[in-house]
């Protein structure tokens, strides 16, 4: 099977051109146009296409080809919404014009997840050129994944027959590195935690009251500091945080480069804590937002209130809701000076793990290794969450679920100058087409 790079670039250029952020009113037409593009492309691929309005105001696009006889059915997943491009000045080129530089293609969504969408389209084209397959094919393209995917989740609950499949291939992760065929074997679950600390009826003059008046910012800083030990490891009272990762290691030098850690800045943990342990096997709390008086607006006053947004991640084997409860209890227990604490937890989602020894997942792994000409397949985790995995597994407990895709570390998804290596789209499309041919014989 030989992928067509010109076709891939054309398709990716077209879908990247839509600023398809969900839930931004002024971008609604862009989001709708991207969904319509998906409808047209899946129809052109010979699938029967339906568009389903969801409770979060988006459309989930589903293309379908019925199985022949008793052949099994495969569901292919991706999404067409993107995160905001942010400051366009931080981009070397226009985020909505797919641009090639040094062998990579740059644009918002080029990897996450429009690159995976175009990969599915190329795989279907390659499969058709190779004579097709008896397997049933369901292609699900979501419109609100970056905003939590509540629309698709409710659609799965209300109309599960739309998604019934024997194997579910979720293309929204990626290889350990360019050219290294990889299956993602686990995803951390987690929650969002909003914390607010109040100490005074209103801010008061720091010269007149500072030193004795309780500072809300200082109180919150103390609370947040209690969530890490002296080595920077996450600590939540009553929660185990020493687990070890058993899969493919994440080398320290690779992690430093992938994460963009500044020279001289240490990794979290001790010499006995590997990066893979910290990001794939253990719970973690990250302060993703902090609010007090902006520096530009600072006055000589003791702050009366401060707030923070925390992101909790938990590995498979831990109950996300239980860990969330323990985190809330920890925050309450570590609140100093009788400060008033308000905590709000939301978006609690379960962790997920897949069994790579099961037939469909093992076959996909073999197809990936063959497409790359590799002797071995990497098995990594992901610190990110894809709630869809657990929702589909709950709805279809016998279905095999595999996670893979084009979003390797150099892609810097969700950041300025997001990019994809076109060879990743090509090789993974070949692997997926090969899988769809061979799966009918399992």
Short mmCIF file of C-alpha atoms in Angstrom, two decimals:
data_model
loop_
_atom_site.label_atom_id
_atom_site.label_comp_id
_atom_site.label_asym_id
_atom_site.label_seq_id
_atom_site.Cartn_x
_atom_site.Cartn_y
_atom_site.Cartn_z
CA UNK A 1 0.00 0.00 0.00
CA UNK A 2 1.40 3.37 -1.02
CA UNK A 3 -0.10 6.51 0.57
CA UNK A 4 -0.55 9.63 -1.52
CA UNK A 5 1.20 12.57 0.16
CA UNK A 6 -0.35 15.16 -2.14
CA UNK A 7 -3.83 13.93 -1.26
CA UNK A 8 -2.98 13.89 2.43
CA UNK A 9 -1.62 17.44 2.31
CA UNK A 10 -4.67 18.67 0.38
CA UNK A 11 -7.10 17.10 2.85
CA UNK A 12 -5.20 18.34 5.87
CA UNK A 13 -4.86 21.83 4.40
CA UNK A 14 -8.61 22.03 3.88
CA UNK A 15 -9.64 20.88 7.36
CA UNK A 16 -6.92 22.89 9.13
CA UNK A 17 -8.24 26.04 7.44
CA UNK A 18 -11.33 25.93 9.69
CA UNK A 19 -10.90 27.55 13.11
CA UNK A 20 -13.23 24.91 14.53
CA UNK A 21 -13.16 25.73 18.24
CA UNK A 22 -16.33 24.55 19.95
CA UNK A 23 -18.50 26.84 22.11
CA UNK A 24 -17.13 30.18 20.85
CA UNK A 25 -20.14 32.00 19.33
CA UNK A 26 -18.16 33.99 16.80
CA UNK A 27 -16.57 30.75 15.51
CA UNK A 28 -19.81 28.80 15.19
CA UNK A 29 -19.83 29.03 11.40
CA UNK A 30 -16.24 27.77 11.24
CA UNK A 31 -17.10 24.84 13.48
CA UNK A 32 -20.17 23.97 11.42
CA UNK A 33 -18.21 24.22 8.17
CA UNK A 34 -15.59 21.81 9.50
CA UNK A 35 -18.34 19.35 10.39
CA UNK A 36 -19.82 19.64 6.91
CA UNK A 37 -16.38 18.99 5.42
CA UNK A 38 -16.24 15.76 7.41
CA UNK A 39 -19.69 14.74 6.15
CA UNK A 40 -18.64 15.28 2.55
CA UNK A 41 -15.33 13.43 2.91
CA UNK A 42 -16.85 10.40 4.62
CA UNK A 43 -19.58 10.29 1.97
CA UNK A 44 -16.96 10.45 -0.76
CA UNK A 45 -15.25 7.49 0.92
CA UNK A 46 -18.37 5.43 0.26
CA UNK A 47 -19.79 5.47 3.77
CA UNK A 48 -23.38 6.09 4.75
CA UNK A 49 -23.16 9.27 6.80
CA UNK A 50 -25.41 10.65 9.53
CA UNK A 51 -24.93 13.82 11.58
CA UNK A 52 -26.22 13.78 15.14
CA UNK A 53 -26.97 16.96 17.07
CA UNK A 54 -25.78 16.59 20.64
CA UNK A 55 -26.68 18.15 23.97
CA UNK A 56 -23.61 20.40 23.98
CA UNK A 57 -24.62 22.08 20.75
CA UNK A 58 -22.29 20.26 18.37
CA UNK A 59 -22.67 17.51 15.81
CA UNK A 60 -21.12 14.07 15.96
CA UNK A 61 -20.55 12.77 12.43
CA UNK A 62 -20.86 9.00 11.90
CA UNK A 63 -19.97 7.19 8.68
CA UNK A 64 -20.89 3.53 8.32
CA UNK A 65 -20.28 0.51 6.09
CA UNK A 66 -22.10 -2.67 7.03
CA UNK A 67 -20.16 -5.87 7.68
CA UNK A 68 -20.36 -8.63 5.11
CA UNK A 69 -21.93 -11.77 6.54
CA UNK A 70 -20.58 -12.58 9.99
CA UNK A 71 -17.55 -10.32 9.73
CA UNK A 72 -16.70 -8.19 12.73
CA UNK A 73 -17.09 -4.42 12.99
CA UNK A 74 -14.39 -1.84 13.68
CA UNK A 75 -15.04 1.66 15.01
CA UNK A 76 -12.53 4.38 14.07
CA UNK A 77 -12.57 7.54 16.21
CA UNK A 78 -11.16 11.06 15.97
CA UNK A 79 -12.43 14.65 16.42
CA UNK A 80 -12.64 17.76 14.27
CA UNK A 81 -12.72 20.46 16.95
CA UNK A 82 -9.52 22.15 18.12
CA UNK A 83 -8.24 24.25 20.99
CA UNK A 84 -7.87 28.00 20.34
CA UNK A 85 -4.76 29.03 18.44
CA UNK A 86 -3.99 31.66 21.10
CA UNK A 87 -1.64 34.51 20.29
CA UNK A 88 -1.08 34.42 16.53
CA UNK A 89 2.15 36.36 17.04
CA UNK A 90 3.59 33.27 18.75
CA UNK A 91 3.14 31.29 15.53
CA UNK A 92 5.85 31.34 12.87
CA UNK A 93 3.15 30.93 10.20
CA UNK A 94 -0.62 31.38 10.08
CA UNK A 95 -2.15 28.65 12.29
CA UNK A 96 -4.93 28.06 9.76
CA UNK A 97 -2.75 27.72 6.68
CA UNK A 98 -0.98 24.37 6.65
CA UNK A 99 2.68 25.27 6.13
CA UNK A 100 5.67 23.00 5.52
CA UNK A 101 8.97 23.76 7.26
CA UNK A 102 11.91 21.40 7.60
CA UNK A 103 9.84 18.37 6.69
CA UNK A 104 6.99 19.05 9.15
CA UNK A 105 3.53 20.50 8.50
CA UNK A 106 2.43 23.31 10.83
CA UNK A 107 -1.10 24.40 11.73
CA UNK A 108 -3.65 24.26 14.53
CA UNK A 109 -5.02 20.73 14.64
CA UNK A 110 -2.38 19.41 12.23
CA UNK A 111 -1.81 16.62 14.75
CA UNK A 112 -4.59 16.97 17.34
CA UNK A 113 -6.78 15.73 15.91
CA UNK A 114 -7.25 16.70 12.29
CA UNK A 115 -4.08 14.81 11.40
CA UNK A 116 -5.73 11.67 12.74
CA UNK A 117 -8.91 12.44 10.83
CA UNK A 118 -6.96 12.71 7.57
CA UNK A 119 -5.09 9.52 8.51
CA UNK A 120 -8.43 7.66 8.74
CA UNK A 121 -9.46 9.05 5.34
CA UNK A 122 -6.19 7.90 3.79
CA UNK A 123 -6.53 4.46 5.38
CA UNK A 124 -10.00 4.07 3.87
CA UNK A 125 -8.64 5.10 0.46
CA UNK A 126 -5.79 2.60 0.73
CA UNK A 127 -8.19 -0.12 1.84
CA UNK A 128 -10.40 0.53 -1.20
CA UNK A 129 -7.39 0.38 -3.52
CA UNK A 130 -6.37 -2.94 -1.95
CA UNK A 131 -9.76 -4.50 -2.67
CA UNK A 132 -11.69 -3.61 0.46
CA UNK A 133 -12.58 -5.76 3.42
CA UNK A 134 -15.56 -7.67 4.76
CA UNK A 135 -15.33 -5.95 8.14
CA UNK A 136 -17.96 -3.44 9.11
CA UNK A 137 -16.59 0.07 9.54
CA UNK A 138 -17.95 2.86 11.73
CA UNK A 139 -16.12 6.19 11.62
CA UNK A 140 -17.01 8.51 14.51
CA UNK A 141 -15.81 12.11 14.27
CA UNK A 142 -16.61 14.18 17.35
CA UNK A 143 -17.14 17.94 17.49
CA UNK A 144 -16.50 18.79 21.15
CA UNK A 145 -13.67 16.60 22.44
CA UNK A 146 -11.53 19.55 23.51
CA UNK A 147 -14.40 20.84 25.66
CA UNK A 148 -15.00 17.55 27.46
CA UNK A 149 -17.06 15.63 24.92
CA UNK A 150 -20.30 15.71 26.86
CA UNK A 151 -22.33 15.64 23.67
CA UNK A 152 -20.80 12.38 22.47
CA UNK A 153 -20.98 10.87 25.96
CA UNK A 154 -24.72 11.50 26.12
CA UNK A 155 -25.19 10.15 22.59
CA UNK A 156 -23.44 6.91 23.60
CA UNK A 157 -25.76 6.60 26.59
CA UNK A 158 -28.94 7.44 24.69
CA UNK A 159 -28.22 5.57 21.44
CA UNK A 160 -25.52 2.96 22.04
CA UNK A 161 -26.37 0.96 18.92
CA UNK A 162 -24.69 3.67 16.84
CA UNK A 163 -21.32 2.68 18.33
CA UNK A 164 -21.54 -1.10 18.71
CA UNK A 165 -18.29 -2.65 17.49
CA UNK A 166 -15.93 -5.52 18.19
CA UNK A 167 -12.79 -3.38 18.00
CA UNK A 168 -12.51 0.35 18.69
CA UNK A 169 -9.47 2.22 17.36
CA UNK A 170 -9.13 5.63 18.99
CA UNK A 171 -6.72 7.81 17.05
CA UNK A 172 -6.00 10.62 19.50
CA UNK A 173 -2.58 9.79 20.94
CA UNK A 174 0.72 9.14 19.21
CA UNK A 175 4.10 7.48 18.93
CA UNK A 176 6.82 7.73 21.55
CA UNK A 177 8.89 9.48 18.88
CA UNK A 178 8.77 9.96 15.12
CA UNK A 179 9.26 6.59 13.47
CA UNK A 180 8.69 4.55 16.64
CA UNK A 181 5.45 2.54 16.31
CA UNK A 182 3.59 2.82 19.58
CA UNK A 183 0.43 1.72 21.32
CA UNK A 184 -0.81 3.81 24.24
CA UNK A 185 -1.81 1.29 26.89
CA UNK A 186 -3.24 3.57 29.58
CA UNK A 187 -4.75 6.97 30.18
CA UNK A 188 -4.95 8.77 33.48
CA UNK A 189 -8.35 9.86 34.68
CA UNK A 190 -8.86 12.91 36.79
CA UNK A 191 -10.88 15.96 37.77
CA UNK A 192 -10.92 19.73 37.82
CA UNK A 193 -10.76 21.34 41.27
CA UNK A 194 -11.52 25.02 41.87
CA UNK A 195 -10.22 26.40 45.16
CA UNK A 196 -11.01 29.77 46.73
CA UNK A 197 -9.59 31.18 49.96
CA UNK A 198 -11.13 34.20 51.76
CA UNK A 199 -9.66 35.87 54.83
CA UNK A 200 -10.97 39.44 54.97
CA UNK A 201 -14.18 41.28 54.22
CA UNK A 202 -12.14 43.40 51.79
CA UNK A 203 -8.50 44.16 51.03
CA UNK A 204 -6.91 46.43 53.65
CA UNK A 205 -3.90 48.77 53.63
CA UNK A 206 -0.70 46.75 53.97
CA UNK A 207 1.07 49.52 55.86
CA UNK A 208 -1.71 49.82 58.41
CA UNK A 209 -2.66 46.12 58.74
CA UNK A 210 0.03 44.03 56.98
CA UNK A 211 1.77 41.55 59.24
CA UNK A 212 -1.22 40.78 61.44
CA UNK A 213 -4.05 40.68 58.91
CA UNK A 214 -4.33 37.21 57.30
CA UNK A 215 -3.17 37.30 53.68
CA UNK A 216 -5.42 35.16 51.45
CA UNK A 217 -2.68 34.70 48.84
CA UNK A 218 -0.21 33.51 51.47
CA UNK A 219 -2.82 31.08 52.82
CA UNK A 220 -3.47 29.64 49.37
CA UNK A 221 0.23 29.35 48.63
CA UNK A 222 0.68 27.32 51.81
CA UNK A 223 -2.21 25.03 50.84
CA UNK A 224 -0.79 24.46 47.37
CA UNK A 225 2.71 23.89 48.69
CA UNK A 226 1.37 21.03 50.82
CA UNK A 227 0.61 19.12 47.60
CA UNK A 228 4.31 18.51 46.87
CA UNK A 229 7.16 17.12 48.95
CA UNK A 230 10.67 18.55 48.99
CA UNK A 231 11.48 16.70 45.74
CA UNK A 232 8.45 18.05 43.90
CA UNK A 233 6.48 14.78 44.04
CA UNK A 234 2.72 15.00 44.40
CA UNK A 235 1.48 14.29 47.91
CA UNK A 236 -2.20 13.84 48.76
CA UNK A 237 -3.00 12.63 52.26
CA UNK A 238 -4.13 9.00 52.15
CA UNK A 239 -3.25 8.45 48.47
CA UNK A 240 -0.45 6.14 47.31
CA UNK A 241 2.13 7.97 45.17
CA UNK A 242 5.05 5.55 44.76
CA UNK A 243 3.86 3.34 41.87
CA UNK A 244 6.32 2.26 39.14
CA UNK A 245 5.68 2.15 35.37
CA UNK A 246 6.16 -1.33 33.86
CA UNK A 247 6.05 -0.45 30.15
CA UNK A 248 8.50 1.22 27.77
CA UNK A 249 10.68 3.70 29.72
CA UNK A 250 10.58 7.44 29.11
CA UNK A 251 14.25 8.36 29.07
CA UNK A 252 15.13 11.43 31.13
CA UNK A 253 16.88 13.23 28.28
CA UNK A 254 13.90 12.61 25.98
CA UNK A 255 11.47 13.83 28.61
CA UNK A 256 13.48 17.00 29.22
CA UNK A 257 13.55 17.76 25.51
CA UNK A 258 9.88 16.88 24.91
CA UNK A 259 8.71 18.95 27.88
CA UNK A 260 10.99 21.89 27.04
CA UNK A 261 12.57 21.98 30.51
CA UNK A 262 15.03 24.84 30.85
CA UNK A 263 18.71 24.09 31.32
CA UNK A 264 19.58 23.71 34.98
CA UNK A 265 15.98 23.13 36.09
CA UNK A 266 15.53 19.76 37.76
CA UNK A 267 12.98 17.08 36.96
CA UNK A 268 10.50 16.40 39.72
CA UNK A 269 11.36 13.44 41.95
CA UNK A 270 14.58 11.76 43.04
CA UNK A 271 17.02 9.60 41.07
CA UNK A 272 14.72 6.65 41.86
CA UNK A 273 11.66 8.32 40.31
CA UNK A 274 11.61 7.84 36.55
CA UNK A 275 9.62 10.24 34.34
CA UNK A 276 7.34 7.39 33.26
CA UNK A 277 6.54 6.68 36.92
CA UNK A 278 5.59 10.31 37.50
CA UNK A 279 3.45 10.87 34.43
CA UNK A 280 1.89 7.46 33.77
CA UNK A 281 1.79 5.46 37.01
CA UNK A 282 1.09 7.98 39.78
CA UNK A 283 -1.48 10.62 40.65
CA UNK A 284 -0.51 14.23 40.00
CA UNK A 285 -1.92 17.65 40.83
CA UNK A 286 -1.06 20.65 38.67
CA UNK A 287 -1.92 24.27 39.41
CA UNK A 288 -3.24 25.30 35.99
CA UNK A 289 -4.60 28.68 37.04
CA UNK A 290 -4.09 31.19 39.86
CA UNK A 291 -5.97 34.40 40.51
CA UNK A 292 -5.14 37.31 42.80
CA UNK A 293 -4.45 40.97 42.14
CA UNK A 294 -2.66 41.25 38.77
CA UNK A 295 0.85 42.69 39.08
CA UNK A 296 -0.08 45.59 36.81
CA UNK A 297 -2.92 46.49 39.19
CA UNK A 298 -1.08 45.89 42.48
CA UNK A 299 -1.60 48.35 45.33
CA UNK A 300 -0.31 48.33 48.88
CA UNK A 301 -3.07 46.15 50.27
CA UNK A 302 -3.39 42.79 52.02
CA UNK A 303 -5.35 40.48 49.64
CA UNK A 304 -8.74 39.38 50.93
CA UNK A 305 -9.27 36.55 48.46
CA UNK A 306 -7.33 34.25 46.14
CA UNK A 307 -8.29 31.30 43.97
CA UNK A 308 -6.67 28.53 41.97
CA UNK A 309 -7.70 25.92 39.43
CA UNK A 310 -6.18 22.51 40.01
CA UNK A 311 -6.01 19.64 37.54
CA UNK A 312 -5.96 16.18 39.10
CA UNK A 313 -4.72 13.12 37.21
CA UNK A 314 -5.02 9.54 38.49
CA UNK A 315 -3.65 6.30 36.95
CA UNK A 316 -5.57 3.09 36.26
CA UNK A 317 -6.25 1.16 39.44
CA UNK A 318 -7.32 4.30 41.29
CA UNK A 319 -10.87 5.52 41.58
CA UNK A 320 -10.94 9.11 40.33
CA UNK A 321 -13.92 10.07 42.48
CA UNK A 322 -12.30 8.61 45.61
CA UNK A 323 -9.00 10.39 44.98
CA UNK A 324 -10.90 13.61 44.32
CA UNK A 325 -12.60 13.30 47.70
CA UNK A 326 -9.23 12.73 49.38
CA UNK A 327 -7.76 15.73 47.60
CA UNK A 328 -10.60 17.93 48.85
CA UNK A 329 -10.06 16.60 52.37
CA UNK A 330 -6.32 17.30 52.05
CA UNK A 331 -6.96 20.90 51.01
CA UNK A 332 -9.28 21.40 53.96
CA UNK A 333 -6.83 19.83 56.40
CA UNK A 334 -3.96 22.03 55.21
CA UNK A 335 -5.80 25.34 55.25
CA UNK A 336 -3.98 27.62 57.73
CA UNK A 337 -5.15 30.34 60.14
CA UNK A 338 -8.83 29.44 60.01
CA UNK A 339 -9.08 30.84 56.48
CA UNK A 340 -12.37 30.23 54.71
CA UNK A 341 -11.98 27.59 52.02
CA UNK A 342 -14.41 26.80 49.21
CA UNK A 343 -13.70 23.82 46.93
CA UNK A 344 -15.62 22.80 43.82
CA UNK A 345 -14.86 19.54 41.95
CA UNK A 346 -16.02 18.91 38.39
CA UNK A 347 -15.32 16.84 35.25
CA UNK A 348 -14.44 13.71 37.22
CA UNK A 349 -13.46 10.97 34.77
CA UNK A 350 -12.09 7.46 35.14
CA UNK A 351 -8.67 6.21 34.14
CA UNK A 352 -8.37 3.60 31.39
CA UNK A 353 -6.09 0.69 30.56
CA UNK A 354 -6.08 -1.67 27.61
CA UNK A 355 -4.83 -5.25 27.26
CA UNK A 356 -2.31 -5.45 24.43
CA UNK A 357 -2.42 -9.25 24.46
CA UNK A 358 -6.00 -9.36 23.16
CA UNK A 359 -6.32 -10.35 19.48
CA UNK A 360 -7.41 -7.08 17.86
CA UNK A 361 -4.99 -4.91 19.85
CA UNK A 362 -2.15 -7.35 19.21
CA UNK A 363 -2.95 -7.38 15.47
CA UNK A 364 -2.93 -3.58 15.32
CA UNK A 365 0.43 -3.59 17.05
CA UNK A 366 1.79 -6.02 14.47
CA UNK A 367 0.45 -3.88 11.62
CA UNK A 368 2.04 -0.76 13.10
CA UNK A 369 5.42 -2.45 13.49
CA UNK A 370 5.27 -3.79 9.94
CA UNK A 371 4.29 -0.40 8.47
CA UNK A 372 7.34 1.18 10.12
CA UNK A 373 9.66 -1.72 9.36
CA UNK A 374 10.33 -2.04 13.08
CA UNK A 375 11.31 -5.10 15.09
CA UNK A 376 9.51 -3.99 18.23
CA UNK A 377 6.47 -2.00 19.30
CA UNK A 378 6.69 0.61 22.06
CA UNK A 379 4.02 0.56 24.77
CA UNK A 380 3.59 3.86 26.56
CA UNK A 381 1.09 5.58 28.77
CA UNK A 382 -0.50 8.98 28.47
CA UNK A 383 -0.91 11.48 31.23
CA UNK A 384 -3.89 12.88 29.35
CA UNK A 385 -7.48 11.77 29.66
CA UNK A 386 -9.90 10.63 26.98
CA UNK A 387 -13.17 9.97 28.88
CA UNK A 388 -14.61 8.41 25.72
CA UNK A 389 -12.52 5.28 26.30
CA UNK A 390 -14.15 4.44 29.60
CA UNK A 391 -17.60 5.37 28.30
CA UNK A 392 -17.26 3.03 25.33
CA UNK A 393 -15.78 0.25 27.48
CA UNK A 394 -18.68 0.55 29.89
CA UNK A 395 -21.20 0.44 27.03
CA UNK A 396 -19.41 -2.44 25.26
CA UNK A 397 -17.43 -4.44 27.83
CA UNK A 398 -16.38 -7.10 25.29
CA UNK A 399 -15.01 -4.62 22.75
CA UNK A 400 -11.25 -4.31 22.38
CA UNK A 401 -10.02 -0.71 22.53
CA UNK A 402 -6.70 0.48 21.13
CA UNK A 403 -5.12 3.94 21.37
CA UNK A 404 -2.66 5.26 18.81
CA UNK A 405 -2.20 8.16 16.42
CA UNK A 406 -0.01 10.84 14.84
CA UNK A 407 0.54 13.12 17.87
CA UNK A 408 4.19 12.39 18.79
CA UNK A 409 6.06 14.74 21.18
CA UNK A 410 7.44 17.11 18.54
CA UNK A 411 3.85 17.94 17.58
CA UNK A 412 3.53 20.19 20.68
CA UNK A 413 -0.25 19.89 20.56
CA UNK A 414 -2.29 22.67 22.24
CA UNK A 415 0.69 25.02 21.84
CA UNK A 416 1.74 27.57 19.23
CA UNK A 417 3.37 26.03 16.14
CA UNK A 418 1.60 22.69 16.46
CA UNK A 419 2.85 20.36 13.73
CA UNK A 420 2.77 16.85 12.34
CA UNK A 421 5.38 14.75 10.58
CA UNK A 422 3.71 13.60 7.34
CA UNK A 423 5.43 10.22 7.54
CA UNK A 424 3.45 9.55 10.71
CA UNK A 425 0.15 10.04 8.85
CA UNK A 426 1.40 7.89 5.97
CA UNK A 427 2.72 4.98 8.04
CA UNK A 428 -0.19 4.85 10.43
CA UNK A 429 -2.69 4.99 7.55
CA UNK A 430 -0.93 1.99 5.98
CA UNK A 431 -1.06 0.15 9.32
CA UNK A 432 -4.76 0.90 9.81
CA UNK A 433 -5.68 -0.19 6.29
CA UNK A 434 -3.66 -3.38 6.78
CA UNK A 435 -5.48 -4.01 10.05
CA UNK A 436 -8.89 -3.53 8.44
CA UNK A 437 -7.99 -6.14 5.83
CA UNK A 438 -6.56 -8.70 8.24
CA UNK A 439 -9.12 -8.29 11.03
CA UNK A 440 -11.80 -10.03 9.00
CA UNK A 441 -9.76 -13.26 9.27
CA UNK A 442 -9.53 -13.21 13.08
#
